[in-house]
Short mmCIF file of C-alpha atoms and ligand atoms in Angstrom, two decimals:
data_model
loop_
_atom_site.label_atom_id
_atom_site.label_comp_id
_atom_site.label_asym_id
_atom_site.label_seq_id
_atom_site.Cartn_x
_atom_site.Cartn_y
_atom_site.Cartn_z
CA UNK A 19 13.54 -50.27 -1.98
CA UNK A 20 12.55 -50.37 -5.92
CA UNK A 21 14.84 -48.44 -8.21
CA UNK A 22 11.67 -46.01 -8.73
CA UNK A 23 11.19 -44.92 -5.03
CA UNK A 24 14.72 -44.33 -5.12
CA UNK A 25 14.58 -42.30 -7.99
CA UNK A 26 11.31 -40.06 -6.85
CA UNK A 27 12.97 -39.67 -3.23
CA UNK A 28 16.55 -38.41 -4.68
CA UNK A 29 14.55 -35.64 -6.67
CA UNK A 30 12.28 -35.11 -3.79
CA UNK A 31 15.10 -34.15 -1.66
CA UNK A 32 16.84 -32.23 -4.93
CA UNK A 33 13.25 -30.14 -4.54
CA UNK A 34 14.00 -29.44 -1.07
CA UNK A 35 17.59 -28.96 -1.49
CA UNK A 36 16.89 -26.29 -4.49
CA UNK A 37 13.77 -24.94 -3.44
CA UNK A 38 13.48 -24.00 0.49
CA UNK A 39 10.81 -22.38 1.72
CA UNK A 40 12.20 -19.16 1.34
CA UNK A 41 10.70 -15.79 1.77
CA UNK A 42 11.52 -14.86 -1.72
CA UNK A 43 8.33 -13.50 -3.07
CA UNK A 44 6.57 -14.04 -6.51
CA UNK A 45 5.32 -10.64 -7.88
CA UNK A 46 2.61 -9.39 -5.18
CA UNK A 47 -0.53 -8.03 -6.36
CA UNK A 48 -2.16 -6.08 -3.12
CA UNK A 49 -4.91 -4.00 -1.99
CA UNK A 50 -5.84 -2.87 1.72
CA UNK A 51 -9.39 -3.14 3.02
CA UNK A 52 -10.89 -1.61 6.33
CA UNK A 53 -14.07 -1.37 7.95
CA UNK A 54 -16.97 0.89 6.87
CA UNK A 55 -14.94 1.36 3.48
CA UNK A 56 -18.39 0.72 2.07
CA UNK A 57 -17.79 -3.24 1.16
CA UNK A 58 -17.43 -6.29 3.65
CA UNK A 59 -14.45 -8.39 3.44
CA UNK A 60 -16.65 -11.29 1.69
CA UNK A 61 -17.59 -8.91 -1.16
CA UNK A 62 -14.07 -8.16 -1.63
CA UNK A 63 -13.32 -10.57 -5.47
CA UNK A 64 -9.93 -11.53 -3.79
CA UNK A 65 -9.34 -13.96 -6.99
CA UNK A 66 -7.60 -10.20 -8.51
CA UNK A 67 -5.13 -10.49 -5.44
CA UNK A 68 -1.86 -12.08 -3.64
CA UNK A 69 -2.05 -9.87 -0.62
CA UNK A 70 -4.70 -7.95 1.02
CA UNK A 71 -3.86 -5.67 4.22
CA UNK A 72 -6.82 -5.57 6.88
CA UNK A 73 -6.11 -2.05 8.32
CA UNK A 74 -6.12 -0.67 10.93
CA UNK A 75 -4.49 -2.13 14.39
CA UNK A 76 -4.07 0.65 16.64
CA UNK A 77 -0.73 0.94 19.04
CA UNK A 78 -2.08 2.15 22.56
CA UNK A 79 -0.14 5.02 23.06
CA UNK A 80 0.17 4.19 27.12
CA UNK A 81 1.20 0.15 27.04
CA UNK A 82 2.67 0.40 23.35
CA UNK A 83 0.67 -2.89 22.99
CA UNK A 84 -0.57 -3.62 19.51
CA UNK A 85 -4.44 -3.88 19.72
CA UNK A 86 -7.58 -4.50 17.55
CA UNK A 87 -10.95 -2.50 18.75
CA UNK A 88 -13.61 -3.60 19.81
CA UNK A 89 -15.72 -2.69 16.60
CA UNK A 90 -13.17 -4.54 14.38
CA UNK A 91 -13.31 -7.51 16.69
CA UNK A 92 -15.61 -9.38 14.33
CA UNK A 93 -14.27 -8.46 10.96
CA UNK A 94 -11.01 -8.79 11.97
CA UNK A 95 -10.71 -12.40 13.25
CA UNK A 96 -12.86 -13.85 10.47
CA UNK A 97 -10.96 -11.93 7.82
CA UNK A 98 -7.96 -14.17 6.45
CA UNK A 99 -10.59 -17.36 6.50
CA UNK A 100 -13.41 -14.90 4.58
CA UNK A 101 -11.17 -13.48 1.81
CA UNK A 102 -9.61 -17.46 1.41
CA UNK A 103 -12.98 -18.82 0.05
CA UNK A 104 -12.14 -18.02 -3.09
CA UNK A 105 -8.61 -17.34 -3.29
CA UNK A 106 -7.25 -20.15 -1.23
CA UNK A 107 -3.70 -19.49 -1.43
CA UNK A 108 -3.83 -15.42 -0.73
CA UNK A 109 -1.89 -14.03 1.80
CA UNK A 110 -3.11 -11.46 4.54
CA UNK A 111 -1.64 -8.87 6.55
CA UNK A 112 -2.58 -6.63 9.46
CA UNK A 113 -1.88 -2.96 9.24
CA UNK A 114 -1.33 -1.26 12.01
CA UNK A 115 -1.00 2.83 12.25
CA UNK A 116 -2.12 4.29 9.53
CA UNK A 117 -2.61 8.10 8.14
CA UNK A 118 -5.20 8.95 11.22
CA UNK A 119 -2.75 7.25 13.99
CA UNK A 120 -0.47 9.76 15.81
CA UNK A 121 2.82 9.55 14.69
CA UNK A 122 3.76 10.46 18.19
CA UNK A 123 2.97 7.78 19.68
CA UNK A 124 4.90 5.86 16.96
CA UNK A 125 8.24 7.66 18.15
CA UNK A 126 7.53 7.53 21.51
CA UNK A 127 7.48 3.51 21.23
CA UNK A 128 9.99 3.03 18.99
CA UNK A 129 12.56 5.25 20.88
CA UNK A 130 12.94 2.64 23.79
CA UNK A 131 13.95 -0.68 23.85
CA UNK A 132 11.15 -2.00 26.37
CA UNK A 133 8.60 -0.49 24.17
CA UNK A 134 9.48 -2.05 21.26
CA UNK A 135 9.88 -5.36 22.58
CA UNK A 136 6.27 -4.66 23.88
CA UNK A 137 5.18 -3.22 20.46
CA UNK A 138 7.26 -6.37 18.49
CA UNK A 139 5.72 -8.98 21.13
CA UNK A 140 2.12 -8.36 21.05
CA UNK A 141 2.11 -7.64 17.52
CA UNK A 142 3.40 -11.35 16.46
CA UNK A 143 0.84 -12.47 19.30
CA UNK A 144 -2.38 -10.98 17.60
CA UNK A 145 -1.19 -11.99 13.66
CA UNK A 146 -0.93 -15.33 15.12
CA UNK A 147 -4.04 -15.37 17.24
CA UNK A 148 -6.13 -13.49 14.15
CA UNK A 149 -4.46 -16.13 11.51
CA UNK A 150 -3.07 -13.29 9.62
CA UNK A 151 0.09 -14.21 7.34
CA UNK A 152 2.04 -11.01 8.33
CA UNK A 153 2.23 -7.19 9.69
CA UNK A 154 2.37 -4.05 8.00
CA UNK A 155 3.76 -0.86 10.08
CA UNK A 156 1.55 2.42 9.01
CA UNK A 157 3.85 4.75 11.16
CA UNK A 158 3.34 7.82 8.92
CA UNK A 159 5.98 9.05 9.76
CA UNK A 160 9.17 9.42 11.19
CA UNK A 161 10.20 12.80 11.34
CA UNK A 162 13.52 13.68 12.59
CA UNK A 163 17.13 12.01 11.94
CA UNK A 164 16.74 10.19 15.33
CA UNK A 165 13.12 8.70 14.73
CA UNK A 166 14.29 7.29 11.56
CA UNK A 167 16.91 5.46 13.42
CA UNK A 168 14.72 4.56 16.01
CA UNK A 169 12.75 3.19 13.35
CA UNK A 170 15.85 0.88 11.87
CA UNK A 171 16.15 -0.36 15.44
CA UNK A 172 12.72 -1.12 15.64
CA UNK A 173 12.86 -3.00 12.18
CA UNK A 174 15.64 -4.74 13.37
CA UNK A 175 14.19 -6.74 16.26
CA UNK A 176 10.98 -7.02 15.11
CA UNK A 177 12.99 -9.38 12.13
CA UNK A 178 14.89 -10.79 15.14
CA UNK A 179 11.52 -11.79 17.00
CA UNK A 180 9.90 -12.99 13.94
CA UNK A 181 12.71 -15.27 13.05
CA UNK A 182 12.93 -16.58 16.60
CA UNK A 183 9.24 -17.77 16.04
CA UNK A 184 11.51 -20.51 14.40
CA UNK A 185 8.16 -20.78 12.13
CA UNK A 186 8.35 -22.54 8.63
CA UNK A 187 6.34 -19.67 7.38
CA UNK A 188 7.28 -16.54 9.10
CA UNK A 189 5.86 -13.61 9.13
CA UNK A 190 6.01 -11.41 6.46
CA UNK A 191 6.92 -7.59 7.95
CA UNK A 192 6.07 -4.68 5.45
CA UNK A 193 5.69 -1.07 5.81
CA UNK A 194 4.10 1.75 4.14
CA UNK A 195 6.04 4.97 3.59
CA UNK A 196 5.91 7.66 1.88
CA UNK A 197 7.11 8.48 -2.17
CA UNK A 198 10.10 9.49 -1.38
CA UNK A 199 13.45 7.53 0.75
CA UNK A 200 13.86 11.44 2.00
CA UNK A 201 11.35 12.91 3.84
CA UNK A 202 11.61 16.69 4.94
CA UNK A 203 15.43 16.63 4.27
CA UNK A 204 15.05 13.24 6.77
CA UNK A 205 16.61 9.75 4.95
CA UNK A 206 14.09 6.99 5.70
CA UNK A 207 16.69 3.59 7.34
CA UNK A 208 17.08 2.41 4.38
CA UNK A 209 19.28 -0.32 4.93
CA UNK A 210 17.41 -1.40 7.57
CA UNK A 211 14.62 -1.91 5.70
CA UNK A 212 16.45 -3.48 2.84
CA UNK A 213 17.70 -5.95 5.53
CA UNK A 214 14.47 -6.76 7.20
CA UNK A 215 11.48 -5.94 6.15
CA UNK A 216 10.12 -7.92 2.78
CA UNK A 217 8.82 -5.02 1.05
CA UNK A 218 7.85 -1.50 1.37
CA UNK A 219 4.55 -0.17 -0.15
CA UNK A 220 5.23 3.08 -1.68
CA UNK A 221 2.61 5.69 -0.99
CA UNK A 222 2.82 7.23 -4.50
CA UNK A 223 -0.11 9.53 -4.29
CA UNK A 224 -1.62 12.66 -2.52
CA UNK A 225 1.17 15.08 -4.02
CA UNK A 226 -1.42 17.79 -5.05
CA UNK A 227 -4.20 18.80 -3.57
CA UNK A 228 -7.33 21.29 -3.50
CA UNK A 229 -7.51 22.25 0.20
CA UNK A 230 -3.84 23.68 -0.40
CA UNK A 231 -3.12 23.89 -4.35
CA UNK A 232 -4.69 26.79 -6.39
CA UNK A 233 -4.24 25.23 -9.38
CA UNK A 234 -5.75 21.49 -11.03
CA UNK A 235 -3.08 18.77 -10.03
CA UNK A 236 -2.68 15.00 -11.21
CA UNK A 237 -2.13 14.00 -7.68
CA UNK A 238 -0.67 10.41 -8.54
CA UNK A 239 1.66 11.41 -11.52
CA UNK A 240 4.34 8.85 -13.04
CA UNK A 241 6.27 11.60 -14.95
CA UNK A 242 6.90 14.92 -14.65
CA UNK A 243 9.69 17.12 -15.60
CA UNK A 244 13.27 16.99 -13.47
CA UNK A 245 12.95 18.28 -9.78
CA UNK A 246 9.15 17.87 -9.63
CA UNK A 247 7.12 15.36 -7.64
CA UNK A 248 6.18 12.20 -9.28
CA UNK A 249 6.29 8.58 -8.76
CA UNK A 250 8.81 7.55 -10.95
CA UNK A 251 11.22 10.30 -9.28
CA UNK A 252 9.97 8.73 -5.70
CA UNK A 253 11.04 5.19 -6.81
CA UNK A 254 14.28 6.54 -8.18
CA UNK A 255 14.96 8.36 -5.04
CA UNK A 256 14.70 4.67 -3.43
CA UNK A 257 16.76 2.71 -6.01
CA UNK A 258 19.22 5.56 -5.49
CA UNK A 259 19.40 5.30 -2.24
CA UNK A 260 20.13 1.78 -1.70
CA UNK A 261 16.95 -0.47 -1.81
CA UNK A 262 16.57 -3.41 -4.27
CA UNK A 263 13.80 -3.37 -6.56
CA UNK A 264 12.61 -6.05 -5.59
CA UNK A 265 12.04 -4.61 -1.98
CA UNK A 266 9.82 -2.10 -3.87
CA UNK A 267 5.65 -2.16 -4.07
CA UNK A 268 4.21 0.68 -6.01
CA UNK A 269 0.73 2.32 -3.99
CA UNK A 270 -1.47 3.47 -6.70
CA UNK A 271 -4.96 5.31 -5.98
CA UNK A 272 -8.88 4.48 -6.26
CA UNK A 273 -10.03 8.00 -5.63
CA UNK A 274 -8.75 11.00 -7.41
CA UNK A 275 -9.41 14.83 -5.73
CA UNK A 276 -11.87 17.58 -6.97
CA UNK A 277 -11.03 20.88 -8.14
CA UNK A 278 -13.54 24.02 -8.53
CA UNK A 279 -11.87 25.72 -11.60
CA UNK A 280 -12.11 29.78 -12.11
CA UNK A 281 -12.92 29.22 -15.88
CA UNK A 282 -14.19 26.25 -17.35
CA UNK A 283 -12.97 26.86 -21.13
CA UNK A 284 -9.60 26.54 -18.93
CA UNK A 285 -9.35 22.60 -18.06
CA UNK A 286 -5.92 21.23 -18.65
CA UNK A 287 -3.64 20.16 -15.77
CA UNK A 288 -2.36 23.30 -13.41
CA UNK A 289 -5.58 25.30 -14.51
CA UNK A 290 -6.28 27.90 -11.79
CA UNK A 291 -8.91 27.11 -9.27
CA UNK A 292 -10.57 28.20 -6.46
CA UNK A 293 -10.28 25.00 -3.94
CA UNK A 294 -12.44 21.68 -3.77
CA UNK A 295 -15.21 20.82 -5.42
CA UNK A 296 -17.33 17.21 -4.60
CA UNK A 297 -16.34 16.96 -1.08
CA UNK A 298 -14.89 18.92 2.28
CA UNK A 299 -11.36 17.89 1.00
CA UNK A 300 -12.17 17.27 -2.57
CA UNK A 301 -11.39 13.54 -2.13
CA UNK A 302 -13.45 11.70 -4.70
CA UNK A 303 -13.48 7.67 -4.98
CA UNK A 304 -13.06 6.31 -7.96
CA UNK A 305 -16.56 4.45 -8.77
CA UNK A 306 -17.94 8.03 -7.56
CA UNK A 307 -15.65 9.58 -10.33
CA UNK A 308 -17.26 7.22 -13.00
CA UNK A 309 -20.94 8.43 -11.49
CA UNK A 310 -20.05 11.95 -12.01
CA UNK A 311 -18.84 11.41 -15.41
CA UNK A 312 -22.19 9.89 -16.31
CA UNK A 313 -24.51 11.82 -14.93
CA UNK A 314 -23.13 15.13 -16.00
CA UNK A 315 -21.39 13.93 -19.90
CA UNK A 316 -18.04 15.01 -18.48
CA UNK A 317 -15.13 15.31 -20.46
CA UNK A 318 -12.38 12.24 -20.47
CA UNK A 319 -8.69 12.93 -20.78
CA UNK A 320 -6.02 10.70 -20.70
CA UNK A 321 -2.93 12.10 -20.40
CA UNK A 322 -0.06 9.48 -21.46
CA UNK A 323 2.95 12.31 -21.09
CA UNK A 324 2.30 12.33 -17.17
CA UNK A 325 0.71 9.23 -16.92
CA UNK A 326 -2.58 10.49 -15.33
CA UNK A 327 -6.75 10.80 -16.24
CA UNK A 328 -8.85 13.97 -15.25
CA UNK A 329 -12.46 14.94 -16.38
CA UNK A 330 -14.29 17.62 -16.12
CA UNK A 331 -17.98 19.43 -16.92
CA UNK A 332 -18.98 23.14 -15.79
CA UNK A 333 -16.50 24.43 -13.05
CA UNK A 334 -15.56 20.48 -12.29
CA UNK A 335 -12.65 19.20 -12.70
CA UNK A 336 -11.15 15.57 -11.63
CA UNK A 337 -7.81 14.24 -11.21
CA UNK A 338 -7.47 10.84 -10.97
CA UNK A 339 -6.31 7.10 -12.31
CA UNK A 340 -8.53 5.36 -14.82
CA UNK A 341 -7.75 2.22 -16.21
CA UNK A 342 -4.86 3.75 -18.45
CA UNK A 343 -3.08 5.60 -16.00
CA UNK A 344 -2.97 2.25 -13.92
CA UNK A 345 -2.55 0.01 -16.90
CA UNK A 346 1.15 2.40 -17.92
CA UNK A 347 1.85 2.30 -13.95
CA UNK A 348 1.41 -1.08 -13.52
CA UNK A 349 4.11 -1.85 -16.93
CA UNK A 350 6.48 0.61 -15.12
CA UNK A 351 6.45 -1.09 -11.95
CA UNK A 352 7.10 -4.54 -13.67
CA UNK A 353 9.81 -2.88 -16.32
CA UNK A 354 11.58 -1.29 -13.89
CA UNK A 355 11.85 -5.02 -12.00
CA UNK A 356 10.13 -3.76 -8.69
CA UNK A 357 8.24 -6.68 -6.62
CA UNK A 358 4.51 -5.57 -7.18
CA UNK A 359 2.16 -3.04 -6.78
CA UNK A 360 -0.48 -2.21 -3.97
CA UNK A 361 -4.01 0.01 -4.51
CA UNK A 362 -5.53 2.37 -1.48
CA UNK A 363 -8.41 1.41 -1.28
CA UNK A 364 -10.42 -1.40 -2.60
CA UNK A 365 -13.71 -0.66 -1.63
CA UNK A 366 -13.19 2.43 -4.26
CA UNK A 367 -13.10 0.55 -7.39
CA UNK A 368 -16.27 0.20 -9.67
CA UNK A 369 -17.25 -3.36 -10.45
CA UNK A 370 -13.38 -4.54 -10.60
CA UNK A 371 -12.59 -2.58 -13.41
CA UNK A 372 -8.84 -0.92 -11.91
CA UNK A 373 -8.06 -4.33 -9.87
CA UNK A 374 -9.08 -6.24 -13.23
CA UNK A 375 -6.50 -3.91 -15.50
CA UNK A 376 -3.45 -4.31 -13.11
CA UNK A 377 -3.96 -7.87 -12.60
CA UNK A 378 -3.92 -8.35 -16.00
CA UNK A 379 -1.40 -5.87 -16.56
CA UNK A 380 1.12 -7.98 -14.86
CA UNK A 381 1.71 -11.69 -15.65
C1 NAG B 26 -13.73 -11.56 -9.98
O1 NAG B 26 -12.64 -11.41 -10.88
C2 NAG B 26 -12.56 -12.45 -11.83
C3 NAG B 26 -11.28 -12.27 -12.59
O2 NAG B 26 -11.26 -11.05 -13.30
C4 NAG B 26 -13.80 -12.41 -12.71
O3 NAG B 26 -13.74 -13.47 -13.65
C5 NAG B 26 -15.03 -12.54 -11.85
O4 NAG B 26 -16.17 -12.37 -12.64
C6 NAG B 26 -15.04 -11.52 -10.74
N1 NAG B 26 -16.14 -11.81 -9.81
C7 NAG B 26 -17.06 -10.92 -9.52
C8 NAG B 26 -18.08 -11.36 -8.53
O5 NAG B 26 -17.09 -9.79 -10.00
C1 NAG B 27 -0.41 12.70 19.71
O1 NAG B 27 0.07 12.19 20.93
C2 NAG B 27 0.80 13.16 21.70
C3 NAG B 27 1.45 12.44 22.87
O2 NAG B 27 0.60 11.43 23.39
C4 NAG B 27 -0.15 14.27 22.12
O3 NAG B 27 0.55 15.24 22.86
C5 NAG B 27 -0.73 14.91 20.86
O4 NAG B 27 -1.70 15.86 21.21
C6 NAG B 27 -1.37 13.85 19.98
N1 NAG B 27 -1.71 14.47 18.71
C7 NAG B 27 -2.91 14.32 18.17
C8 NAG B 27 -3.11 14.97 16.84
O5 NAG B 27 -3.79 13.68 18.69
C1 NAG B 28 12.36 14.63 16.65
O1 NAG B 28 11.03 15.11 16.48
C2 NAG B 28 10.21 14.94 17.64
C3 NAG B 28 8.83 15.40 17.31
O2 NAG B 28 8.83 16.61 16.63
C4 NAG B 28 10.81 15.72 18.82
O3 NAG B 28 10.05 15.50 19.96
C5 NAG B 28 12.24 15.25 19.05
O4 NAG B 28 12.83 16.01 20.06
C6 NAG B 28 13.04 15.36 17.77
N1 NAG B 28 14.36 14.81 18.01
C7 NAG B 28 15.47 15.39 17.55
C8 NAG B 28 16.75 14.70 17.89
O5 NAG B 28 15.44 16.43 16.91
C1 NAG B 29 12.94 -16.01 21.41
O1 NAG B 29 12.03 -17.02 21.82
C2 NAG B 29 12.18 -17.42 23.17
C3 NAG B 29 11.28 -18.61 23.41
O2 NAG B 29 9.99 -18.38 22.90
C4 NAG B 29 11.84 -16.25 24.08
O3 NAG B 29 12.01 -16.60 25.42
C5 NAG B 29 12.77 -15.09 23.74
O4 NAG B 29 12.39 -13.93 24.48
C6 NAG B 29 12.70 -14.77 22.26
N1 NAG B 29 13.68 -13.77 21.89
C7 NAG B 29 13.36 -12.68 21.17
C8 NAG B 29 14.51 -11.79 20.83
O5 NAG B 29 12.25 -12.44 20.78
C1 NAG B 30 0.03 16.60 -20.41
O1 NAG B 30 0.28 17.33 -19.23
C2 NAG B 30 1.44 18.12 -19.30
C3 NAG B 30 1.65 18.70 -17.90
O2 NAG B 30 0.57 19.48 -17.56
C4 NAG B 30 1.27 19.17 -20.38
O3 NAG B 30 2.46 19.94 -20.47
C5 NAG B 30 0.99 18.50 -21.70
O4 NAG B 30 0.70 19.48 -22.68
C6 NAG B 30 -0.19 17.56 -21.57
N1 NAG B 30 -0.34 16.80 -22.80
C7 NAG B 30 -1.48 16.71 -23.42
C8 NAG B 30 -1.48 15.89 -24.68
O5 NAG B 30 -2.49 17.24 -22.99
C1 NAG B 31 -25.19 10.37 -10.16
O1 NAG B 31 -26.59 10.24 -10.33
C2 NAG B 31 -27.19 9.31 -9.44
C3 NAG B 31 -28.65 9.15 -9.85
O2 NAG B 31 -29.27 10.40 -9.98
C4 NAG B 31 -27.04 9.85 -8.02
O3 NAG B 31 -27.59 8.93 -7.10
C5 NAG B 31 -25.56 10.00 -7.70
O4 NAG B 31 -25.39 10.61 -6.42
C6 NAG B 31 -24.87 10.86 -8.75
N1 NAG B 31 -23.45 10.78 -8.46
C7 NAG B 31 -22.59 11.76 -8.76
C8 NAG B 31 -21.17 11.58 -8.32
O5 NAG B 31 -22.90 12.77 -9.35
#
């Protein structure tokens, strides 16, 4: 053997020596599609992501078997090879749960061990059949002391089962949770997660709204004074409670909520109002947002203290995250050494503009 192939094969095996193929993660850029979002998976510019989560699965609440409807059938199995035309190397997970499932059924499959093993078993079976490169668990949410450790346990040997695929890529496990590691007085598992799941995705939005909240709200906020809600107090609450940074994904939102305010020469944030305007719930998404702000001149704010945009015009007035607010967010998450950042929901965005400013935001 020539001097040369000796050389390249001792620094091939150095490589391979140095560089397994590990699960450690480079930073992950995500967003989660579904069905009837208003865009199909192939319009989806999946060149702004590393990760995309195809939601929902459903868990059938009498066999605790993971399934996939019959109306997602289609979308579901051609998804991974759709969104890879022009991302090759993106990854894609299946979500199953999600804010609609009943978190019932969750506990009820997670508090035995037969039904998780069911749950864990059919779950690696349809990411495999569906090529997906990992599951997501959208139990929202655990809600007692005992389905939090039911949860751990469930965590537990569904990294068990995944690393018994013996696989050279595994799957990736993730789960969505909410702001906070304490829910209700009730301490998510964390060290369970820390120990087997790859990341979380941080649900770091939703904290004010109109059906409930008689006065305007930045529902996503980063900052806000000591013992009030806010993301940055969520991902502290995390950090303090045991879970690496690096564990952490940051959920930021493409829709914003719609207040109906009492007086309109009263606009800032925590103005007095009367309940939603726009919608039932006062949900708005975000390249709606941008359509109301043309067609009735409305009023841009960016508000850099709290880390949050709102507009308004007449009695309208709009919470929500424009390019700033995601732009600061998106320099937290990477300052503060977390592992990425996620957005609910892509179909939301107007012509790329909030995928385009995070991506960029983070190199
Ligand atoms: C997709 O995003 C890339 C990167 O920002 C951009 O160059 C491209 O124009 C976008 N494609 C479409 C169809 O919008
Ligand atoms: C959730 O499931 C439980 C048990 O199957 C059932 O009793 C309950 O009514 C369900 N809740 C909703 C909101 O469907
Ligand atoms: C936990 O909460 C569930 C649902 O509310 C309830 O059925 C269960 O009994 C609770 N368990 C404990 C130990 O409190
Ligand atoms: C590990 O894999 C073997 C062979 O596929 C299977 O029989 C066994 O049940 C698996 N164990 C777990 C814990 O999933
Ligand atoms: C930003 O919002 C906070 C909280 O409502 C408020 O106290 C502050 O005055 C606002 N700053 C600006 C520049 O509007
Ligand atoms: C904005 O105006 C267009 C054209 O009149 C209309 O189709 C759309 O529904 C309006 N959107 C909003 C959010 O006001």
């Amino acid at each position: 053997m020539a001097l040369q192939n000796l050389i390249l094969l001792f620094f091939s095996l150095l490589i391979i020596v140095q560089f397994p193929s590990s699960t450690a993660q480079n930073v992950v850029k995500a967003t989660y599609w579904f069905p009837d979002s208003g865009i199909s998976a192939s319009d989806i510019n999946s060149t702004l992501f590393t990760h995309i989560f195809c939601a929902f699965a459903d868990l059938n609440p009498q066999t605790y078997e993971v399934t996939i409807s019959s109306s997602n059938q289609n979308s579901f199995s051609t998804f991974t090879n759709t969104v890879q035309q022009n991302n090759p190397s993106i990854k894609t997970l299946l979500s199953i749960g999600g804010g609609s499932s009943n978190a019932s059924d969750f506990a009820a499959m997670a508090s035995q061990a037969s039904s998780r093993k069911t749950f864990i078993d059919s779950s690696i079976r349809i990411a495999r059949s569906y090529g997906f490169y990992g599951l997501d668990l959208d139990w929202e949410s655990p809600r007692n002391d005992s389905e939090m450790s039911n949860m751990g346990l469930l965590l537990d040997e569904w990294r068990t089962a995944v690393a018994n695929e013996s696989s050279e890529s595994p799957l990736l496990l993730t789960a969505a949770v909410y702001y906070s590691s304490v829910l209700n007085s009730v301490s998510f598992p964390v060290d369970s997660i820390g120990n087997n799941l790859d990341w979380i995705n941080i649900m770091a939005y939703d904290y004010y709204m109109p059906s409930w909240s008689k006065v305007t709200g930045a529902h996503a906020l980063l900052y806000d004074q000591p013992n009030r809600i806010s993301t940055s107090s969520g991902v502290d609450s995390w950090t303090g409670s045991g879970l690496s940074a690096k564990k952490m994904v940051l959920g930021m939102p493409y829709y914003g909520y719609a207040w109906t305010l009492v007086d309109p020469a009263n606009h800032g944030i925590g103005s007095a109002a009367t309940g939603p305007a726009l919608s039932d719930s006062g949900a708005v998404r975000y390249v709606d947002i941008k359509a109301f702000i043309q067609n009735n001149s409305a009023t841009l704010v960016y508000n850099s203290t709290v880390v949050a945009n709102y507009c308004y015009a007449g009695t309208t007035w709009i919470g929500f995250d424009d390019v700033e607010a995601i732009s600061t967010k998106v320099s937290y998450a990477k300052g503060k050494g977390l592992l990425g950042y996620f957005t609910w929901h892509v179909a939301n965005d107007d012509n790329w503009v909030l995928s385009q400013a995070a991506y960029s935001g983070w190199n």
